[in-house]
Structures are given as structure tokens and as C-alpha cells.
mmCIF file of C-alpha atoms in Angstrom:
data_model
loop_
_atom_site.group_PDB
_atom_site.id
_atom_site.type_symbol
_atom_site.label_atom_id
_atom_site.label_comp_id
_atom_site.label_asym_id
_atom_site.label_seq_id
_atom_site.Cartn_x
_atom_site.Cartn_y
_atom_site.Cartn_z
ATOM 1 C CA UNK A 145 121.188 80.807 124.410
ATOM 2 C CA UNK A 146 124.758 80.871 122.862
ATOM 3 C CA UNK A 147 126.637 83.319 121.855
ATOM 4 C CA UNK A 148 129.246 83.807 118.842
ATOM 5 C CA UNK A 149 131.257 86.715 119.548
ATOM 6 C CA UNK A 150 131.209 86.705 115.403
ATOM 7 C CA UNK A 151 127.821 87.865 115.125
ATOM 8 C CA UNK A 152 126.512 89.114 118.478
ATOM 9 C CA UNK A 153 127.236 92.862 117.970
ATOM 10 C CA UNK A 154 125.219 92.894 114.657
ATOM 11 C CA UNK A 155 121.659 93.703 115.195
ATOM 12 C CA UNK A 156 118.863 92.540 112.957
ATOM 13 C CA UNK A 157 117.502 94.445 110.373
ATOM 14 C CA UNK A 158 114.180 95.754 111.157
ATOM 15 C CA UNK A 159 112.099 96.321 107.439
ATOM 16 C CA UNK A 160 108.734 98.359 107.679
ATOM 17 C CA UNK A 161 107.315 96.905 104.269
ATOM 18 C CA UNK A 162 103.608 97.478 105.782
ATOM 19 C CA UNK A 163 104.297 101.251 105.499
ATOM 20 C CA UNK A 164 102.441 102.147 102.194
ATOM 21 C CA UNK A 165 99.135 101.145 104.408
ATOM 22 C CA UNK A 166 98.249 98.396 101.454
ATOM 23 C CA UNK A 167 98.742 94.656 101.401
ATOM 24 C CA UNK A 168 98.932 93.551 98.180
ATOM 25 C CA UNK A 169 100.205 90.208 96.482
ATOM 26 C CA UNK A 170 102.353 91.110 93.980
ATOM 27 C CA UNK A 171 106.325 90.685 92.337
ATOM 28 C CA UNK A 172 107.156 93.780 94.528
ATOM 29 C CA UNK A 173 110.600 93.219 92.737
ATOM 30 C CA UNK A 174 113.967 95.489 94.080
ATOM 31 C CA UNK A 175 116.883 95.366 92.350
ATOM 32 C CA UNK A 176 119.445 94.225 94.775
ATOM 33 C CA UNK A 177 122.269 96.566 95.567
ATOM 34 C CA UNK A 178 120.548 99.258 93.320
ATOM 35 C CA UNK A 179 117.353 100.280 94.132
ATOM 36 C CA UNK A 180 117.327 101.628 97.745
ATOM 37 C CA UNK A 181 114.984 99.963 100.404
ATOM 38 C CA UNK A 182 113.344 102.414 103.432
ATOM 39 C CA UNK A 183 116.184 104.751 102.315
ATOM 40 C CA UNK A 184 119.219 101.949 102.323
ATOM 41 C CA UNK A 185 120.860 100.478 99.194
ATOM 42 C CA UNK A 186 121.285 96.706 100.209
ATOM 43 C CA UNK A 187 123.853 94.228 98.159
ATOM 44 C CA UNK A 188 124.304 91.552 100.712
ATOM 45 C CA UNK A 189 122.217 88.064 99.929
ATOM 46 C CA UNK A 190 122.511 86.478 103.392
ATOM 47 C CA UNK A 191 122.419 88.232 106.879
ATOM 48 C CA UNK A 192 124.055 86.709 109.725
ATOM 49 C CA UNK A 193 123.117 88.725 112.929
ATOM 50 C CA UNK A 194 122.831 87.831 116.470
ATOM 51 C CA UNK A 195 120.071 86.281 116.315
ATOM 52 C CA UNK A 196 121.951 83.224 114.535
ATOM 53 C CA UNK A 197 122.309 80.599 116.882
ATOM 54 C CA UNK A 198 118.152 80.882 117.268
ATOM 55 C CA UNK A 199 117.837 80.500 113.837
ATOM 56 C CA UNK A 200 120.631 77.213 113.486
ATOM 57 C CA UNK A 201 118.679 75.744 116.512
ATOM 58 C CA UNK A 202 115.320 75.671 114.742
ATOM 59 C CA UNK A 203 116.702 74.632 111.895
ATOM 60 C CA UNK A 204 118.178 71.553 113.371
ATOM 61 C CA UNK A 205 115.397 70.849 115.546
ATOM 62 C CA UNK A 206 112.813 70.625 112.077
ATOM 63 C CA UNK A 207 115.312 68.710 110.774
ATOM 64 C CA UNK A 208 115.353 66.152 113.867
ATOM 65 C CA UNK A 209 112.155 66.240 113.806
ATOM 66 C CA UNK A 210 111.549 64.983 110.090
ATOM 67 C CA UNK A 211 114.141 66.059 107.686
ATOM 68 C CA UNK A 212 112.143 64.843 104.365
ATOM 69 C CA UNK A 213 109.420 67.144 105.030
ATOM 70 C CA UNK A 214 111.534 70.000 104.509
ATOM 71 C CA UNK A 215 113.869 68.910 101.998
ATOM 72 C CA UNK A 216 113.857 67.974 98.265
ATOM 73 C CA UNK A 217 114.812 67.580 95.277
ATOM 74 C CA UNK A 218 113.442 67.179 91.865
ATOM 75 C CA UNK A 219 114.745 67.097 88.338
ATOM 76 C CA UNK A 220 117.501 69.657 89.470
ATOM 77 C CA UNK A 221 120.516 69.633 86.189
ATOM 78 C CA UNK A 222 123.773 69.353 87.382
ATOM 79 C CA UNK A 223 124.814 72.778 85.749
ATOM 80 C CA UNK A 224 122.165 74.437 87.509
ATOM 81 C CA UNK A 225 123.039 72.722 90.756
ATOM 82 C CA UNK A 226 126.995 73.146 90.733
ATOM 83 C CA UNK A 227 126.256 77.051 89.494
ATOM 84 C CA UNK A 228 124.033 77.678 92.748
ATOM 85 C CA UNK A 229 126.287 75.498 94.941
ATOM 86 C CA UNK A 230 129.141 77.693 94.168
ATOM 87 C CA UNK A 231 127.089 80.756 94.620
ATOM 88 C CA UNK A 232 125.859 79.809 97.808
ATOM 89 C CA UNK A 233 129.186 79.267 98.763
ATOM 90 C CA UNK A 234 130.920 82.198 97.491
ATOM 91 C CA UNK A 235 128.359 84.688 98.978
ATOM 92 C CA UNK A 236 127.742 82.939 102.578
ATOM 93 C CA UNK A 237 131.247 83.376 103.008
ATOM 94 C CA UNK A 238 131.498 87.306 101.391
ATOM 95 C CA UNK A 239 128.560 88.272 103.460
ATOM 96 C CA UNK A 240 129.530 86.922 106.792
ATOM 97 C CA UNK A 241 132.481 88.763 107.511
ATOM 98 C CA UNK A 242 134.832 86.588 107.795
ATOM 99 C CA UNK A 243 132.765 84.166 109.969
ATOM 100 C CA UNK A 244 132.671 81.493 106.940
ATOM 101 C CA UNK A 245 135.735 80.925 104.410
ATOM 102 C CA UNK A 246 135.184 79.664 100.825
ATOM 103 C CA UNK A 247 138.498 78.543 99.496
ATOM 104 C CA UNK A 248 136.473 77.065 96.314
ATOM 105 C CA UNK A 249 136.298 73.444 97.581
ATOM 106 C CA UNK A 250 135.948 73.644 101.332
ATOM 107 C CA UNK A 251 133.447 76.124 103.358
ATOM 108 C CA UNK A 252 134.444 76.444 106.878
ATOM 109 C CA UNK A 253 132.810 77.863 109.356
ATOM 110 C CA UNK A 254 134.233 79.709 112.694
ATOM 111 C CA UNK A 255 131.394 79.898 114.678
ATOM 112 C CA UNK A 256 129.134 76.494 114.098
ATOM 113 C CA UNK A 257 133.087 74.699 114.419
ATOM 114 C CA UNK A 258 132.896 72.789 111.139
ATOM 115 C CA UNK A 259 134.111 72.434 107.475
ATOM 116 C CA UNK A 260 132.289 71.071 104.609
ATOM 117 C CA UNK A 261 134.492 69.667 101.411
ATOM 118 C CA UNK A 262 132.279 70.142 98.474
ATOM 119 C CA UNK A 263 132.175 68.117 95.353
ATOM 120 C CA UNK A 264 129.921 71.083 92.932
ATOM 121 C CA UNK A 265 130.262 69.024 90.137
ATOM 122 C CA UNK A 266 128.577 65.913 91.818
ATOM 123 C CA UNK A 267 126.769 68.019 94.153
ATOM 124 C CA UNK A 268 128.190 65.745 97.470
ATOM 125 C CA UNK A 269 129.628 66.339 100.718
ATOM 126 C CA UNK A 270 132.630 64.519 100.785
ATOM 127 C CA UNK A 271 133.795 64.831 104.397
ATOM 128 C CA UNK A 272 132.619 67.280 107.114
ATOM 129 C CA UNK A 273 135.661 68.075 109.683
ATOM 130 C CA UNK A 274 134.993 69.515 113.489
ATOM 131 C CA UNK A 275 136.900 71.842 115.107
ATOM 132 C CA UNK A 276 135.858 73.674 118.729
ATOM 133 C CA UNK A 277 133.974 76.921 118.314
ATOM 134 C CA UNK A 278 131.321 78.879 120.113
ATOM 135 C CA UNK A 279 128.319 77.483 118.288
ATOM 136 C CA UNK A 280 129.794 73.790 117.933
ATOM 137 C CA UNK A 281 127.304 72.367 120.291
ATOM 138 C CA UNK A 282 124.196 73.307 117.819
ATOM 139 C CA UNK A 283 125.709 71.075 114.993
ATOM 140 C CA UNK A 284 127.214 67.761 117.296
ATOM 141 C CA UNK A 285 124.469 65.870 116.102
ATOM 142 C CA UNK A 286 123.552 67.206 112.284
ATOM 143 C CA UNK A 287 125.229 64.960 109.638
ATOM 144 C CA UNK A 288 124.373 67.254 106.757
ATOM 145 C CA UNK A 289 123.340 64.912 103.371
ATOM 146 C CA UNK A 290 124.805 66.899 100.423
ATOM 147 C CA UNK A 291 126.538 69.795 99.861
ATOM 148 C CA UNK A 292 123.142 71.791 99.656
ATOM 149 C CA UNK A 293 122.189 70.365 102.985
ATOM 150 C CA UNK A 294 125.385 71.456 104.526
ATOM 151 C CA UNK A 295 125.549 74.845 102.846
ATOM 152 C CA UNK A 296 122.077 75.823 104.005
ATOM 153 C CA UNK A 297 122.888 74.960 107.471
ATOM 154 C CA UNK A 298 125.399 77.382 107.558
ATOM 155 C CA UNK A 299 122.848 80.306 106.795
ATOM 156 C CA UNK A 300 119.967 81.868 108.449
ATOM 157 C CA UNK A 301 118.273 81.831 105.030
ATOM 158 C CA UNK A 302 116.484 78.830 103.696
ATOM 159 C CA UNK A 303 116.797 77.889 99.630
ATOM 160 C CA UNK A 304 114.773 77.324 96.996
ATOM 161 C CA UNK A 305 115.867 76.639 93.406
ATOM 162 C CA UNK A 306 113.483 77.287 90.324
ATOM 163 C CA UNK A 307 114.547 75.729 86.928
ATOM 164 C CA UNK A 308 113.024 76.361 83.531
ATOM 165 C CA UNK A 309 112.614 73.700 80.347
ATOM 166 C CA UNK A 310 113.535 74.084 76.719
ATOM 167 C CA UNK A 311 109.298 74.816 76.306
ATOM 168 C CA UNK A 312 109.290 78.069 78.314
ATOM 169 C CA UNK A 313 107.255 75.897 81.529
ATOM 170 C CA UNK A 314 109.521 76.200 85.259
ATOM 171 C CA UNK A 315 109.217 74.420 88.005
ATOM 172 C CA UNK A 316 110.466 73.963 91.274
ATOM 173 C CA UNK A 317 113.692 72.007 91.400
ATOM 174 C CA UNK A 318 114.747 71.800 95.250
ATOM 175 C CA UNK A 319 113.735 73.283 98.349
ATOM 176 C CA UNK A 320 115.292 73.098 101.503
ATOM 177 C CA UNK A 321 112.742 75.186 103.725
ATOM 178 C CA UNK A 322 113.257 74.272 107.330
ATOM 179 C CA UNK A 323 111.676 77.210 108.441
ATOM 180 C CA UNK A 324 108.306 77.667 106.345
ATOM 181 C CA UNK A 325 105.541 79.800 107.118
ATOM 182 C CA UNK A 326 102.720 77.465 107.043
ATOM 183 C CA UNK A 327 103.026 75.611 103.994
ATOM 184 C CA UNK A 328 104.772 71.960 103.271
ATOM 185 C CA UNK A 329 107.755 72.072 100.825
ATOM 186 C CA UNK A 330 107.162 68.497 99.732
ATOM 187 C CA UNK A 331 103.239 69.956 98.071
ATOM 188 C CA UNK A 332 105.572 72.677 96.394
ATOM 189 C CA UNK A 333 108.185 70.398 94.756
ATOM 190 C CA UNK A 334 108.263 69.945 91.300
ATOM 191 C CA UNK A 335 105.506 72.282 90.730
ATOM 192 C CA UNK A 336 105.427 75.740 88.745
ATOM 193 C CA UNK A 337 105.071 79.324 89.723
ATOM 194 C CA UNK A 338 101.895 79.359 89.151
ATOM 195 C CA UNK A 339 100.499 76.061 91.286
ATOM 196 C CA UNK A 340 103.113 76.711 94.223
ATOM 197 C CA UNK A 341 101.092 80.435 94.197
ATOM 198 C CA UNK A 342 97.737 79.508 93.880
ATOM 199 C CA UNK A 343 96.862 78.922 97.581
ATOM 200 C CA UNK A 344 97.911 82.596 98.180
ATOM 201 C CA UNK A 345 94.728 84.334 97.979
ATOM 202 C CA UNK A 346 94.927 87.512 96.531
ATOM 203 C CA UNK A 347 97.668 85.887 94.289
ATOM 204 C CA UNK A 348 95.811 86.232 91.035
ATOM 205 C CA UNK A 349 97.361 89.404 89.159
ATOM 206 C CA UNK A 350 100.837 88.085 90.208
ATOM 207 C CA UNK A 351 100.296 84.862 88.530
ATOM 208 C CA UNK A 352 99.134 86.029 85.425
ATOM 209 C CA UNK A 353 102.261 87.485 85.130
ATOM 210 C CA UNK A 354 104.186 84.973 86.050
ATOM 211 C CA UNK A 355 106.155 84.281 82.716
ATOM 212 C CA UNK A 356 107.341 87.871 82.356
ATOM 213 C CA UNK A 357 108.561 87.328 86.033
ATOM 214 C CA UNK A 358 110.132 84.497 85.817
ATOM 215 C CA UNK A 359 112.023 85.682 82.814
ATOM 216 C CA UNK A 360 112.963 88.804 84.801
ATOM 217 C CA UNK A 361 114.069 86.651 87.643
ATOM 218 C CA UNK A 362 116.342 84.360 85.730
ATOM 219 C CA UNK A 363 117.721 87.279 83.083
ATOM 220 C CA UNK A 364 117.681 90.550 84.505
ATOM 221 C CA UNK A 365 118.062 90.269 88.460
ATOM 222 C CA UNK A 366 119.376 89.955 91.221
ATOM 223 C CA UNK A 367 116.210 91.273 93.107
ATOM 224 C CA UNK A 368 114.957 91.626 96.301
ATOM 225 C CA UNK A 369 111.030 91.126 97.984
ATOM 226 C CA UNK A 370 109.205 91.201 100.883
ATOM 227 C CA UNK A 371 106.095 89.108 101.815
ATOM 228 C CA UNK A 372 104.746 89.991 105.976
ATOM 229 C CA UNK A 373 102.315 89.213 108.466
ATOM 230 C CA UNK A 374 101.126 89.437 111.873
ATOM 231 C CA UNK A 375 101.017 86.333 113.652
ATOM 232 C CA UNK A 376 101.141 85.356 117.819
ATOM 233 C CA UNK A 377 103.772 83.090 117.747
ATOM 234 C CA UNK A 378 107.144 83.596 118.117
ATOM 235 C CA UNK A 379 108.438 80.688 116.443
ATOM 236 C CA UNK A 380 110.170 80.565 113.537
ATOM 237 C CA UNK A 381 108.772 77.027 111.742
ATOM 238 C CA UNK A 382 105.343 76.642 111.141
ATOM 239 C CA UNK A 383 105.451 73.642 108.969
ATOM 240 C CA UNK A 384 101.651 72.028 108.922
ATOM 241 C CA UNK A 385 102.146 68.860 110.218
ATOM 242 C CA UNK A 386 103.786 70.516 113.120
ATOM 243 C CA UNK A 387 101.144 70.019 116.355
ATOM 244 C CA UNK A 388 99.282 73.288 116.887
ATOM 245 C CA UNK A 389 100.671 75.962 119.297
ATOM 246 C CA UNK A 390 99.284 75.960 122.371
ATOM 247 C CA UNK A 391 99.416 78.691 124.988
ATOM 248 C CA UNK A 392 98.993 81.244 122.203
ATOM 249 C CA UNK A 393 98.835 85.067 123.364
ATOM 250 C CA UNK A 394 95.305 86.640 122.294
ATOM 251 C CA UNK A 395 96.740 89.697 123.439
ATOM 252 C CA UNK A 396 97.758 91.947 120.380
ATOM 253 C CA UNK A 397 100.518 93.729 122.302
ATOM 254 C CA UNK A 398 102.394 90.081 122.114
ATOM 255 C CA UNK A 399 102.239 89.693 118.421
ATOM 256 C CA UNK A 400 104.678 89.835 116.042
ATOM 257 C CA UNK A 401 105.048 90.944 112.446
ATOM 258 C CA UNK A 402 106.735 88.499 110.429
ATOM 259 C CA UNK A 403 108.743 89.845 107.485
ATOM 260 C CA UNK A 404 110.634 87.442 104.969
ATOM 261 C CA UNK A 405 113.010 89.225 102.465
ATOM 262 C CA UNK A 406 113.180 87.121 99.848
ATOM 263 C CA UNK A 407 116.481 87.564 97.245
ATOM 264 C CA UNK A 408 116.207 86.047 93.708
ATOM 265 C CA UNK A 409 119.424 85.549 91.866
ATOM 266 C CA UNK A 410 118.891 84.254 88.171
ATOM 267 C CA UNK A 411 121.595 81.868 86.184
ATOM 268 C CA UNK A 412 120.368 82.693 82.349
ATOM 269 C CA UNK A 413 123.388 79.802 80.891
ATOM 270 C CA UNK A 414 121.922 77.071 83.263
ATOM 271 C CA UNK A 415 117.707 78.375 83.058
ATOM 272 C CA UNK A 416 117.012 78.698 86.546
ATOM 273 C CA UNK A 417 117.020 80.935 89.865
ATOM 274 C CA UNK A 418 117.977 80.962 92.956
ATOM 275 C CA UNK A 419 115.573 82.102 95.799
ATOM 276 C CA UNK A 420 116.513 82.980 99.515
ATOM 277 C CA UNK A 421 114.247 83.277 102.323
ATOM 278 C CA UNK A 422 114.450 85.034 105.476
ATOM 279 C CA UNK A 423 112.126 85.524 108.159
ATOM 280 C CA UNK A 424 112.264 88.248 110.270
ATOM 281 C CA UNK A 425 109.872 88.557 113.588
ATOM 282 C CA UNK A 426 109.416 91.855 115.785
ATOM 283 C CA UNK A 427 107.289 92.545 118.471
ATOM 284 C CA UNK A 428 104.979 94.846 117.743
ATOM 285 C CA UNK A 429 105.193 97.025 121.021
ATOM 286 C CA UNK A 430 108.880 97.392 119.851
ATOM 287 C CA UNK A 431 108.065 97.860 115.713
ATOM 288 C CA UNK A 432 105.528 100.544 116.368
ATOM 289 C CA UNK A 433 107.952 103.095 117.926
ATOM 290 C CA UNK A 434 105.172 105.716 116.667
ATOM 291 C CA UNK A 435 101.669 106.459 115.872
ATOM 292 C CA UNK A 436 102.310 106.704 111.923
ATOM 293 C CA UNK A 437 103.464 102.753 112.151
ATOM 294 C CA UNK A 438 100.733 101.696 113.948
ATOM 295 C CA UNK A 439 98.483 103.450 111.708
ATOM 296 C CA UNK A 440 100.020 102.363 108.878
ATOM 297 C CA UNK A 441 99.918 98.289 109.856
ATOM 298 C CA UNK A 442 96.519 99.113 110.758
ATOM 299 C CA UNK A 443 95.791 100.205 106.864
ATOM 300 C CA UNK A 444 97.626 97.251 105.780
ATOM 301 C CA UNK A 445 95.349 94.913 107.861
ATOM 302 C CA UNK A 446 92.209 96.838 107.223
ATOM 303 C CA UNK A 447 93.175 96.526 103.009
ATOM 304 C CA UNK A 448 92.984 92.920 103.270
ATOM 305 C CA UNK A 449 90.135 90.885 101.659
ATOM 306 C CA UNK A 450 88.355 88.338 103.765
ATOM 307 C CA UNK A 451 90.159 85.564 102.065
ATOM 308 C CA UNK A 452 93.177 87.330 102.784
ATOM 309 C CA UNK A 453 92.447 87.282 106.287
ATOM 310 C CA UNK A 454 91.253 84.025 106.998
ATOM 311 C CA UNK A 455 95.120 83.143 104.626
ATOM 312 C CA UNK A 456 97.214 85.083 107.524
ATOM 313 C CA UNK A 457 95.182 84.121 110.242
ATOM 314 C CA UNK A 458 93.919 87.260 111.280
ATOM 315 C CA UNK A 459 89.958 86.366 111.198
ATOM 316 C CA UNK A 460 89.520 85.496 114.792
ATOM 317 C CA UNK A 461 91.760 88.106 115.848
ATOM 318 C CA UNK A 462 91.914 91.032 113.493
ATOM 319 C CA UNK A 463 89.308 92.936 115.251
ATOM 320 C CA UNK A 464 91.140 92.781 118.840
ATOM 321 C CA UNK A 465 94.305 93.654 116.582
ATOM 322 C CA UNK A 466 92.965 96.607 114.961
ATOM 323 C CA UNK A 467 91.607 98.091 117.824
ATOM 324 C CA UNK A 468 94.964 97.780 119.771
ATOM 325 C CA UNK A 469 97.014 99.371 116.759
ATOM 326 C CA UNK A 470 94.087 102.021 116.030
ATOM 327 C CA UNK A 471 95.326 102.712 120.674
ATOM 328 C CA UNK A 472 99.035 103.338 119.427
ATOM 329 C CA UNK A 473 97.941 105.207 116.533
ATOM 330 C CA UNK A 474 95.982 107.506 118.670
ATOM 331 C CA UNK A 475 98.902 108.553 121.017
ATOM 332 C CA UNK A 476 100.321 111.611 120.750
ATOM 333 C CA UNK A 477 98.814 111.422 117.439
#
């Protein structure tokens, strides 16, 4: 494991959104660096923590392993593009402190030991130079495409773009998702808020909605969400055309909960959003510091339909899980 002196005093946020005892699929919307989450107002878009180089090495290793299954693009304006690009850029650099520098044409980067010259307009990377740093070694061998591929290998978060026509319909523009959670970017593509959702079960109420969202997204955000789950693996990509796991712990004290905060930044001139995704995992034995956590995940698994079950993967195991937290919940309780 390396370590960047830049980021390895900065823990990771640990988010409890399981705490209300209900899992629901729903908008769940915040409004970023307003509305206060678990008691904290939060304004930052991207978090860079210690856990960074981790997160940089899986990214490059999906990408090694097949790039185009994680990346693409699809009717995606160039007003809309150059407006994200520059926002990306802008807001890595503002919420790294001082890690990455944004001068407006070039984003370097102090601990991965590269800089990116950025063409918004065009949407290009027109030269990457190297420079010896702590993390260098994690990016000798990534020759980024586009600025979009560069800038998103500079953050923890992956990036998802949604664009809206003249008619009212959206769609997805581009994804670059190295680090999905079970589901292949290239089936989202191109597709609309509605159709990307539609696998999630539970998802119905949400999607009904889903023009009032997504004119809430684009007009009257930024926001902030949270999606979570409990899952035996510890790794961070779970594309499905990745071999299964094997070796998998059936013991529940191994699990982890896997949070993503999602951010959603809307550009009303250009029609579209921006979405960020970060996932979050914490063992369980070290989430549930006390009985009231434990018996709230417990509530939150136990509120789940059988179709949401068998979605998160929690039908074979859910009973051995439930017992374990229902243990925790017990002591001292």
C-alpha cells in the first residue's frame, strides 16, 4: 500500500444512512452544503481521504482490465461537456486541499505525479506531463483518453452525466463508472432515468417521479443521496462480467456495508446534470459501535421486500445476517 502524505491523515467519512430502520428506494434528495447530514452540513463534491491510493488502484486495474466496459459516451453537446469539464476541474482541485491545482487549462496533481492540459472546448487531453510524487507508480502505465478520462482518474468518485432534449425526455450522456456496484455502464448508456432504474426493485414510486426529479436535479440543486448495502466483499468493482468472487466470508461479522453518496450538480443553460459516485465500505464489527446500530441495520434489512433481497444479495444470507446483528443489538442493550 502507498502512502501520500497529502491525504493519509484524513480519515473517511463514515455515513449511517441505515439509521431510520427503513430501506426504501427513493430521491432521498439533500441539498448540498445546506441541509445538514447525521448532524454535519457538507459542501464538498469530492472526498479525497486516505484511502485514495486503494481507490486509484482499482480504478486502473478495471480499466486494464477492459476500459470500454466502463466508459462511454453518447450524444454528450459540447456545452454540456466543456461546462462539466470545467466543473470537475475547478472542484477536484477546491476540495483536495491543495493536493490538485486548476489553473483553468492544466490540472496537476501532487500526489498521482502528473498534469493534464485540457482542451474544454474540444473536450481533449492535449498532453499529460510526469513529474515524481508519492503515488506516481499507480499511474506509470494509464494513458488517460480525454480530458474526462483523465479528470476522473484524479478522483475517488466516478461520473456520470445526464442530458435532457428540447421534448422534456433525458438520457444518459457519459459514464465513466470504473467502480460499479453490480451493474454494466455500457446497458445504462444512452438510456433515461427511468430504464437505467427499472432493474432496481422497489424503484417504482421513484420513477414515477422521475420528471419532477430530474427537473429538480438540473434547476434547483446541488444535492446530495445515499443508496447502501451489505455485501461480503471487500472490493470496490463489481462490474458483471467480472469472474465471481471466490473465497467469500459467510460469516456476517466480515461483511461490509457499502454506502455510495451520490452528489448531483445541475447546469439549467446547457440541460443536463452532473452525478458523482462514491462508495464507501465499513466493516460491520467496526460500524456497529452500539446496540442501537445494529438494531437499526437489522430494521433496514428486515424492511426489505423479497425482491429487494434477492437485488442486494442478501437471500442466501440474510437470515445468518440478521441473527448476528439481532447478537450486537442484544448487548448491553
Amino acid at each position: 500500500m502507498f502512502s501520500a502524505p497529502v491525504f493519509s491523515g484524513v480519515s473517511p467519512t463514515i455515513y449511517h444512512p441505515y439509521l431510520n430502520g427503513r430501506y426504501t428506494v427513493s430521491a432521498g434528495l439533500y441539498r448540498l452544503g445546506v441541509q445538514p447530514i447525521e448532524g454535519q452540513t457538507e459542501a464538498h463534491t469530492f472526498a479525497f481521504d486516505r484511502t485514495y491510493p486503494a481507490y486509484i488502484s482499482a480504478k486502473v486495474a478495471a480499466r486494464t482490465r477492459a476500459l470500454h466496459e466502463y466508459f462511454a459516451v453518447a450524444g454528450l453537446e459540447p456545452g454540456l461537456r466543456e461546462n462539466v469539464l470545467d466543473f470537475v476541474a475547478r472542484r477536484a482541485a477546491q476540495d483536495s486541499g491543495g493536493a490538485l491545482n486548476w489553473d483553468g487549462q492544466t490540472l496537476s496533481n501532487r500526489a498521482l505525479g502528473w498534469a493534464g492540459h485540457l482542451d474544454l472546448k474540444r473536450g481533449t487531453l492535449e498532453g499529460v506531463r510526469r513529474f515524481p510524487a508519492p503515488l506516481a507508480e499507480l499511474v506509470t502505465d494509464v494513458h488517460p483518453l480525454d480530458a474526462l478520462d483523465f479528470l476522473a482518474m484524479n478522483v475517488q468518485e466516478d461520473l456520470s452525466i445526464l442530458a435532457r432534449r428540447p421534448d422534456g425526455s433525458d438520457f444518459l450522456a457519459a459514464l465513466h463508472v470504473l467502480l460499479p456496484e453490480k451493474w454494466n455502464p455500457l446497458d445504462k448508456i444512452g438510456r433515461s432515468f427511468a430504464e437505467v432504474h427499472a432493474p432496481v426493485a422497489g424503484s417504482g414510486p421513484m420513477i414515477a417521479s422521475a420528471p419532477k426529479l430530474i427537473e429538480a436535479v438540473i434547476s434547483r440543486g446541488p444535492f446530495v443521496r445515499f443508496v447502501w448495502g451489505v455485501t461480503p466483499s471487500g472490493e470496490l468493482d463489481h462490474h458483471p462480467n467480472l469472474a465471481p468472487e471466490v473465497g467469500l466470508p459467510t460469516d456476517p461479522s466480515r461483511f461490509f456495508l457499502r454506502v455510495e453518496r451520490q452528489t448531483l450538480h445541475g447546469f439549467p443553460a446547457q440541460q443536463g446534470a452532473l452525478f458523482t459516485i462514491r462508495a464507501y465500505l465499513y466493516p460491520l464489527t467496526e460500524l456497529l459501535a452500539s446496540p442501537q446500530k445494529a438494531d437499526a441495520l437489522a430494521s433496514g434489512i428486515r424492511s426489505m421486500t423479497p425482491e429487494q433481497l434477492t437485488y442486494k444479495g442478501l437471500t442466501r444470507s440474510g437470515a445468518a445476517l440478521l441473527d448476528w446483528l439481532d447478537g450486537r443489538a442484544r448487548v448491553d442493550g
